[in-house]
């Protein structure tokens, strides 16, 4: 079954990424990694707030109503949304120069997980870290080229993760209490002609929605990798997705313009925008960072 989505915000982002729905404020937080911006979109008013970060920002998650934690080129930062003021928290890779943070998300216990990547997307120099609730950092795993697509199953027993250049969606056994991940297995390798798996989310039925970079779509698969549905997106570089809206029944989709030839951009004039579809299933609540305000 093929379905289409609608444009909700023509943001013309370079690399829109990391959408997350904040339940208390009913707003969508997203970033433009290469545009060095954090955005917060209010679907009710269509107003989009923008905060400049001054460095590449891989992901941002809500901490309090007016404050986020961002995983950036130089580590984790606390950023106030009213004035954009920043406090550096911790940099897990102070001596690595070729990496930056990429995708990140909070787990159901409120730890902030974020992975790094080789900025040239060639070497497996990336690692996956957690910013713990006490502000310390733990390295969870390494040997990643482009860390992407974190999601947790509704029963909180499984964590999903993507390493994009290998085109692989992985599942880990996940322990909610300790944040430990073990027993990695392959869920699905995306066929070459469909592009690269990028961001991902889970719905309340435990199915995965995977954004396909250069694939013009988001696919829904089950935990064994079986394809169930696909949503066509009028942009080639589909980067990520998350559920939002009052009933959490709207799938928000981010896209990118980076690296697309001008000629090809004419065929996808809304690339870099935010899209949405009501797929008839609900998502899980997005978890905020649960750190004490330190
Ligand atoms: Ca990504």
Tab-separated table of C-alpha atoms and ligand atoms in Angstrom:
chain	number	residue	atom	x	y	z
A	1	UNK	CA	0.000	0.000	0.000
A	2	UNK	CA	1.365	3.378	-0.982
A	3	UNK	CA	0.421	6.496	0.932
A	4	UNK	CA	1.267	10.165	0.580
A	5	UNK	CA	2.068	12.805	3.170
A	6	UNK	CA	1.409	16.568	3.348
A	7	UNK	CA	3.843	19.437	3.754
A	8	UNK	CA	3.391	21.194	7.111
A	9	UNK	CA	6.372	23.536	7.224
A	10	UNK	CA	8.487	24.555	4.249
A	11	UNK	CA	11.634	25.019	6.328
A	12	UNK	CA	14.173	24.702	3.475
A	13	UNK	CA	16.561	23.116	5.947
A	14	UNK	CA	19.948	21.891	4.835
A	15	UNK	CA	19.723	18.743	6.962
A	16	UNK	CA	16.530	18.606	9.014
A	17	UNK	CA	16.742	15.820	11.547
A	18	UNK	CA	15.818	14.442	14.930
A	19	UNK	CA	12.127	15.344	15.257
A	20	UNK	CA	10.731	14.771	18.729
A	21	UNK	CA	7.256	15.587	19.985
A	22	UNK	CA	7.041	17.236	23.387
A	23	UNK	CA	3.782	16.285	25.035
A	24	UNK	CA	3.545	19.046	27.701
A	25	UNK	CA	4.122	21.890	25.220
A	26	UNK	CA	2.501	20.123	22.217
A	27	UNK	CA	5.389	21.263	20.044
A	28	UNK	CA	7.781	19.520	17.692
A	29	UNK	CA	11.476	19.921	18.413
A	30	UNK	CA	13.785	19.360	15.437
A	31	UNK	CA	17.260	20.357	14.325
A	32	UNK	CA	19.032	21.435	11.153
A	33	UNK	CA	22.383	19.741	11.729
A	34	UNK	CA	24.397	21.565	9.085
A	35	UNK	CA	22.323	24.744	9.343
A	36	UNK	CA	23.450	24.785	13.014
A	37	UNK	CA	19.951	25.439	14.291
A	38	UNK	CA	17.464	24.028	16.786
A	39	UNK	CA	13.836	24.528	15.803
A	40	UNK	CA	10.565	24.235	17.692
A	41	UNK	CA	7.426	24.050	15.589
A	42	UNK	CA	3.920	24.677	16.902
A	43	UNK	CA	1.466	22.899	14.558
A	44	UNK	CA	-1.432	24.876	16.043
A	45	UNK	CA	-0.087	28.310	15.089
A	46	UNK	CA	2.381	27.084	12.417
A	47	UNK	CA	4.954	29.229	14.183
A	48	UNK	CA	8.521	27.945	14.119
A	49	UNK	CA	11.043	29.209	16.692
A	50	UNK	CA	14.715	29.028	15.736
A	51	UNK	CA	17.794	28.975	17.955
A	52	UNK	CA	21.246	29.289	16.400
A	53	UNK	CA	23.775	26.921	17.917
A	54	UNK	CA	27.057	28.083	16.358
A	55	UNK	CA	28.174	24.494	15.710
A	56	UNK	CA	26.763	21.374	14.089
A	57	UNK	CA	23.914	20.068	16.210
A	58	UNK	CA	23.152	16.356	15.817
A	59	UNK	CA	20.184	16.141	18.139
A	60	UNK	CA	18.304	18.049	20.806
A	61	UNK	CA	15.925	16.684	23.421
A	62	UNK	CA	13.634	18.477	25.807
A	63	UNK	CA	14.864	18.845	29.381
A	64	UNK	CA	12.337	21.331	30.791
A	65	UNK	CA	9.625	23.395	29.033
A	66	UNK	CA	12.185	26.011	28.037
A	67	UNK	CA	15.458	24.164	28.022
A	68	UNK	CA	16.952	21.410	25.874
A	69	UNK	CA	20.056	19.231	25.925
A	70	UNK	CA	21.859	19.169	22.594
A	71	UNK	CA	24.471	16.745	21.280
A	72	UNK	CA	26.723	18.910	19.136
A	73	UNK	CA	30.066	18.869	17.365
A	74	UNK	CA	31.862	19.552	20.651
A	75	UNK	CA	29.778	17.472	23.041
A	76	UNK	CA	26.661	17.849	25.163
A	77	UNK	CA	25.260	21.308	25.922
A	78	UNK	CA	22.399	22.721	27.902
A	79	UNK	CA	20.586	25.356	25.818
A	80	UNK	CA	17.892	27.794	26.956
A	81	UNK	CA	15.215	28.204	24.309
A	82	UNK	CA	14.258	31.819	25.231
A	83	UNK	CA	17.640	33.344	24.496
A	84	UNK	CA	19.748	30.521	23.062
A	85	UNK	CA	22.269	30.736	25.901
A	86	UNK	CA	24.481	27.660	26.172
A	87	UNK	CA	26.279	25.819	28.941
A	88	UNK	CA	28.793	23.142	27.926
A	89	UNK	CA	28.122	19.972	29.924
A	90	UNK	CA	30.584	17.312	28.818
A	91	UNK	CA	32.494	16.300	25.675
A	92	UNK	CA	33.056	12.531	25.439
A	93	UNK	CA	35.473	12.860	22.489
A	94	UNK	CA	37.623	15.910	23.273
A	95	UNK	CA	40.614	14.600	21.305
A	96	UNK	CA	38.749	13.269	18.241
A	97	UNK	CA	38.617	15.923	15.514
A	98	UNK	CA	36.959	14.097	12.588
A	99	UNK	CA	33.734	13.205	14.386
A	100	UNK	CA	30.562	15.012	15.311
A	101	UNK	CA	27.425	13.972	17.139
A	102	UNK	CA	24.589	12.723	14.991
A	103	UNK	CA	21.167	11.346	15.913
A	104	UNK	CA	20.075	11.135	19.555
A	105	UNK	CA	17.038	10.407	21.689
A	106	UNK	CA	15.988	9.777	25.281
A	107	UNK	CA	15.214	6.256	26.445
A	108	UNK	CA	12.130	5.459	28.556
A	109	UNK	CA	14.197	6.057	31.718
A	110	UNK	CA	15.194	9.543	30.554
A	111	UNK	CA	18.833	8.882	29.662
A	112	UNK	CA	19.945	10.817	26.573
A	113	UNK	CA	21.457	8.457	23.979
A	114	UNK	CA	23.436	9.985	21.119
A	115	UNK	CA	25.966	8.606	18.691
A	116	UNK	CA	28.917	10.121	16.899
A	117	UNK	CA	29.955	9.738	13.278
A	118	UNK	CA	32.915	10.241	10.999
A	119	UNK	CA	32.143	13.555	9.257
A	120	UNK	CA	33.430	11.998	6.028
A	121	UNK	CA	31.117	8.995	6.564
A	122	UNK	CA	33.892	6.524	5.776
A	123	UNK	CA	35.531	5.229	8.955
A	124	UNK	CA	33.854	3.323	11.815
A	125	UNK	CA	35.154	5.854	14.352
A	126	UNK	CA	31.755	6.608	15.872
A	127	UNK	CA	30.491	5.503	19.251
A	128	UNK	CA	27.142	5.463	20.973
A	129	UNK	CA	26.988	7.302	24.303
A	130	UNK	CA	24.488	8.058	27.006
A	131	UNK	CA	24.322	11.263	28.966
A	132	UNK	CA	23.233	9.759	32.267
A	133	UNK	CA	20.762	11.424	34.570
A	134	UNK	CA	23.601	12.574	36.840
A	135	UNK	CA	25.394	14.309	33.975
A	136	UNK	CA	28.131	11.714	33.453
A	137	UNK	CA	28.698	10.039	30.089
A	138	UNK	CA	28.875	6.306	29.344
A	139	UNK	CA	30.225	4.833	26.110
A	140	UNK	CA	27.844	2.036	25.099
A	141	UNK	CA	29.338	0.651	21.911
A	142	UNK	CA	31.731	1.646	19.123
A	143	UNK	CA	32.753	0.759	15.563
A	144	UNK	CA	29.921	2.842	14.135
A	145	UNK	CA	30.296	4.885	10.950
A	146	UNK	CA	27.096	6.973	11.062
A	147	UNK	CA	25.021	6.418	14.202
A	148	UNK	CA	21.315	6.878	13.561
A	149	UNK	CA	17.760	5.868	14.292
A	150	UNK	CA	17.321	5.097	17.966
A	151	UNK	CA	14.029	3.680	19.211
A	152	UNK	CA	12.745	1.491	22.040
A	153	UNK	CA	10.064	-1.205	21.878
A	154	UNK	CA	6.790	-0.638	23.769
A	155	UNK	CA	7.709	-3.400	26.260
A	156	UNK	CA	11.056	-1.619	26.868
A	157	UNK	CA	13.003	-4.846	26.295
A	158	UNK	CA	14.545	-3.910	22.940
A	159	UNK	CA	16.517	-0.950	21.636
A	160	UNK	CA	16.779	-0.362	17.898
A	161	UNK	CA	19.741	1.371	16.285
A	162	UNK	CA	20.915	2.099	12.741
A	163	UNK	CA	24.388	2.407	11.236
A	164	UNK	CA	23.481	4.082	7.942
A	165	UNK	CA	26.388	3.250	5.589
A	166	UNK	CA	25.955	-0.474	6.375
A	167	UNK	CA	22.232	-0.001	5.538
A	168	UNK	CA	21.436	-2.037	8.636
A	169	UNK	CA	18.758	-1.765	11.292
A	170	UNK	CA	19.921	-3.500	14.477
A	171	UNK	CA	18.101	-4.615	17.611
A	172	UNK	CA	19.710	-4.926	21.052
A	173	UNK	CA	18.390	-6.547	24.192
A	174	UNK	CA	17.905	-3.537	26.449
A	175	UNK	CA	17.727	-3.264	30.219
A	176	UNK	CA	15.655	-0.305	31.360
A	177	UNK	CA	17.070	-0.171	34.902
A	178	UNK	CA	20.758	-0.198	33.989
A	179	UNK	CA	20.647	1.032	30.370
A	180	UNK	CA	22.759	-1.979	29.394
A	181	UNK	CA	22.548	-3.226	25.783
A	182	UNK	CA	23.550	-6.782	24.804
A	183	UNK	CA	22.971	-9.425	22.097
A	184	UNK	CA	22.916	-7.307	18.973
A	185	UNK	CA	21.001	-8.780	16.038
A	186	UNK	CA	20.189	-7.619	12.516
A	187	UNK	CA	16.545	-6.648	11.940
A	188	UNK	CA	16.887	-5.641	8.304
A	189	UNK	CA	19.411	-4.677	5.679
A	190	UNK	CA	17.838	-2.124	3.336
A	191	UNK	CA	18.334	-3.058	-0.344
A	192	UNK	CA	20.784	-0.789	-2.127
A	193	UNK	CA	18.241	0.618	-4.586
A	194	UNK	CA	16.127	1.952	-1.703
A	195	UNK	CA	18.838	4.159	-0.229
A	196	UNK	CA	20.070	4.227	3.354
A	197	UNK	CA	18.131	3.815	6.606
A	198	UNK	CA	18.362	7.040	8.625
A	199	UNK	CA	16.085	8.066	11.517
A	200	UNK	CA	13.433	5.793	12.980
A	201	UNK	CA	10.556	5.600	15.428
A	202	UNK	CA	8.396	2.888	16.976
A	203	UNK	CA	4.589	2.826	17.108
A	204	UNK	CA	2.393	1.519	19.905
A	205	UNK	CA	2.091	-1.829	18.105
A	206	UNK	CA	5.864	-2.232	18.266
A	207	UNK	CA	6.410	-1.707	14.540
A	208	UNK	CA	9.293	0.389	13.209
A	209	UNK	CA	8.974	3.398	10.917
A	210	UNK	CA	12.279	3.894	9.120
A	211	UNK	CA	13.171	6.988	7.051
A	212	UNK	CA	15.081	6.144	3.869
A	213	UNK	CA	17.755	8.629	2.743
A	214	UNK	CA	17.675	8.778	-1.068
A	215	UNK	CA	14.670	6.481	-0.865
A	216	UNK	CA	11.795	9.031	-1.153
A	217	UNK	CA	9.891	7.258	1.617
A	218	UNK	CA	9.354	5.993	5.129
A	219	UNK	CA	8.742	2.269	5.513
A	220	UNK	CA	6.953	0.434	8.300
A	221	UNK	CA	8.506	-2.915	9.204
A	222	UNK	CA	7.937	-5.461	11.940
A	223	UNK	CA	10.711	-6.491	14.381
A	224	UNK	CA	11.664	-9.376	12.086
A	225	UNK	CA	12.233	-6.959	9.191
A	226	UNK	CA	9.074	-7.765	7.236
A	227	UNK	CA	7.787	-4.752	5.323
A	228	UNK	CA	4.226	-3.752	6.139
A	229	UNK	CA	3.649	-0.341	4.549
A	230	UNK	CA	5.333	2.588	2.908
A	231	UNK	CA	4.703	6.316	2.915
A	232	UNK	CA	5.918	8.260	-0.120
A	233	UNK	CA	7.632	11.575	0.607
A	234	UNK	CA	8.126	14.259	-2.082
A	235	UNK	CA	11.809	14.589	-1.171
A	236	UNK	CA	14.607	12.105	-1.856
A	237	UNK	CA	16.541	12.559	1.366
A	238	UNK	CA	14.121	11.499	4.054
A	239	UNK	CA	15.975	11.778	7.347
A	240	UNK	CA	13.760	10.850	10.286
A	241	UNK	CA	10.259	10.633	11.700
A	242	UNK	CA	8.354	10.719	14.980
A	243	UNK	CA	4.766	10.583	16.165
A	244	UNK	CA	3.119	13.756	17.443
A	245	UNK	CA	-0.190	15.545	17.832
A	246	UNK	CA	-2.719	15.445	20.652
A	247	UNK	CA	-3.489	11.773	20.090
A	248	UNK	CA	0.075	10.965	18.973
A	249	UNK	CA	-1.422	9.728	15.718
A	250	UNK	CA	0.416	12.024	13.314
A	251	UNK	CA	3.744	10.959	11.860
A	252	UNK	CA	6.065	13.940	11.358
A	253	UNK	CA	8.799	13.465	8.769
A	254	UNK	CA	11.992	15.500	8.259
A	255	UNK	CA	13.910	15.875	4.974
A	256	UNK	CA	17.136	17.365	3.646
A	257	UNK	CA	18.466	19.349	0.699
A	258	UNK	CA	22.168	18.772	1.295
A	259	UNK	CA	24.081	17.329	-1.641
A	260	UNK	CA	21.147	17.470	-4.067
A	261	UNK	CA	21.907	19.025	-7.452
A	262	UNK	CA	20.010	22.208	-8.321
A	263	UNK	CA	18.366	20.504	-11.284
A	264	UNK	CA	17.034	17.743	-9.078
A	265	UNK	CA	15.853	20.235	-6.440
A	266	UNK	CA	13.366	21.570	-8.993
A	267	UNK	CA	11.653	18.176	-8.849
A	268	UNK	CA	11.502	18.337	-5.063
A	269	UNK	CA	10.853	22.007	-4.251
A	270	UNK	CA	9.832	21.273	-0.661
A	271	UNK	CA	12.895	19.228	0.233
A	272	UNK	CA	14.203	20.379	3.593
A	273	UNK	CA	10.634	20.744	4.850
A	274	UNK	CA	8.559	19.018	7.512
A	275	UNK	CA	5.896	16.591	6.323
A	276	UNK	CA	3.063	14.786	8.087
A	277	UNK	CA	0.691	11.863	7.631
A	278	UNK	CA	-2.038	10.332	9.791
A	279	UNK	CA	-1.240	6.658	9.349
A	280	UNK	CA	-3.987	5.276	11.597
A	281	UNK	CA	-1.660	4.109	14.368
A	282	UNK	CA	-0.306	5.879	17.419
A	283	UNK	CA	3.222	6.448	18.580
A	284	UNK	CA	4.688	6.143	22.048
A	285	UNK	CA	5.220	9.218	24.223
A	286	UNK	CA	8.560	10.951	23.596
A	287	UNK	CA	10.694	10.825	26.711
A	288	UNK	CA	12.307	13.982	28.054
A	289	UNK	CA	15.819	14.043	29.477
A	290	UNK	CA	15.350	13.183	33.126
A	291	UNK	CA	18.545	14.656	34.541
A	292	UNK	CA	18.489	16.663	37.715
A	293	UNK	CA	19.043	20.332	36.859
A	294	UNK	CA	22.789	20.450	37.394
B	1	LIG	CA1	20.101	10.998	10.919
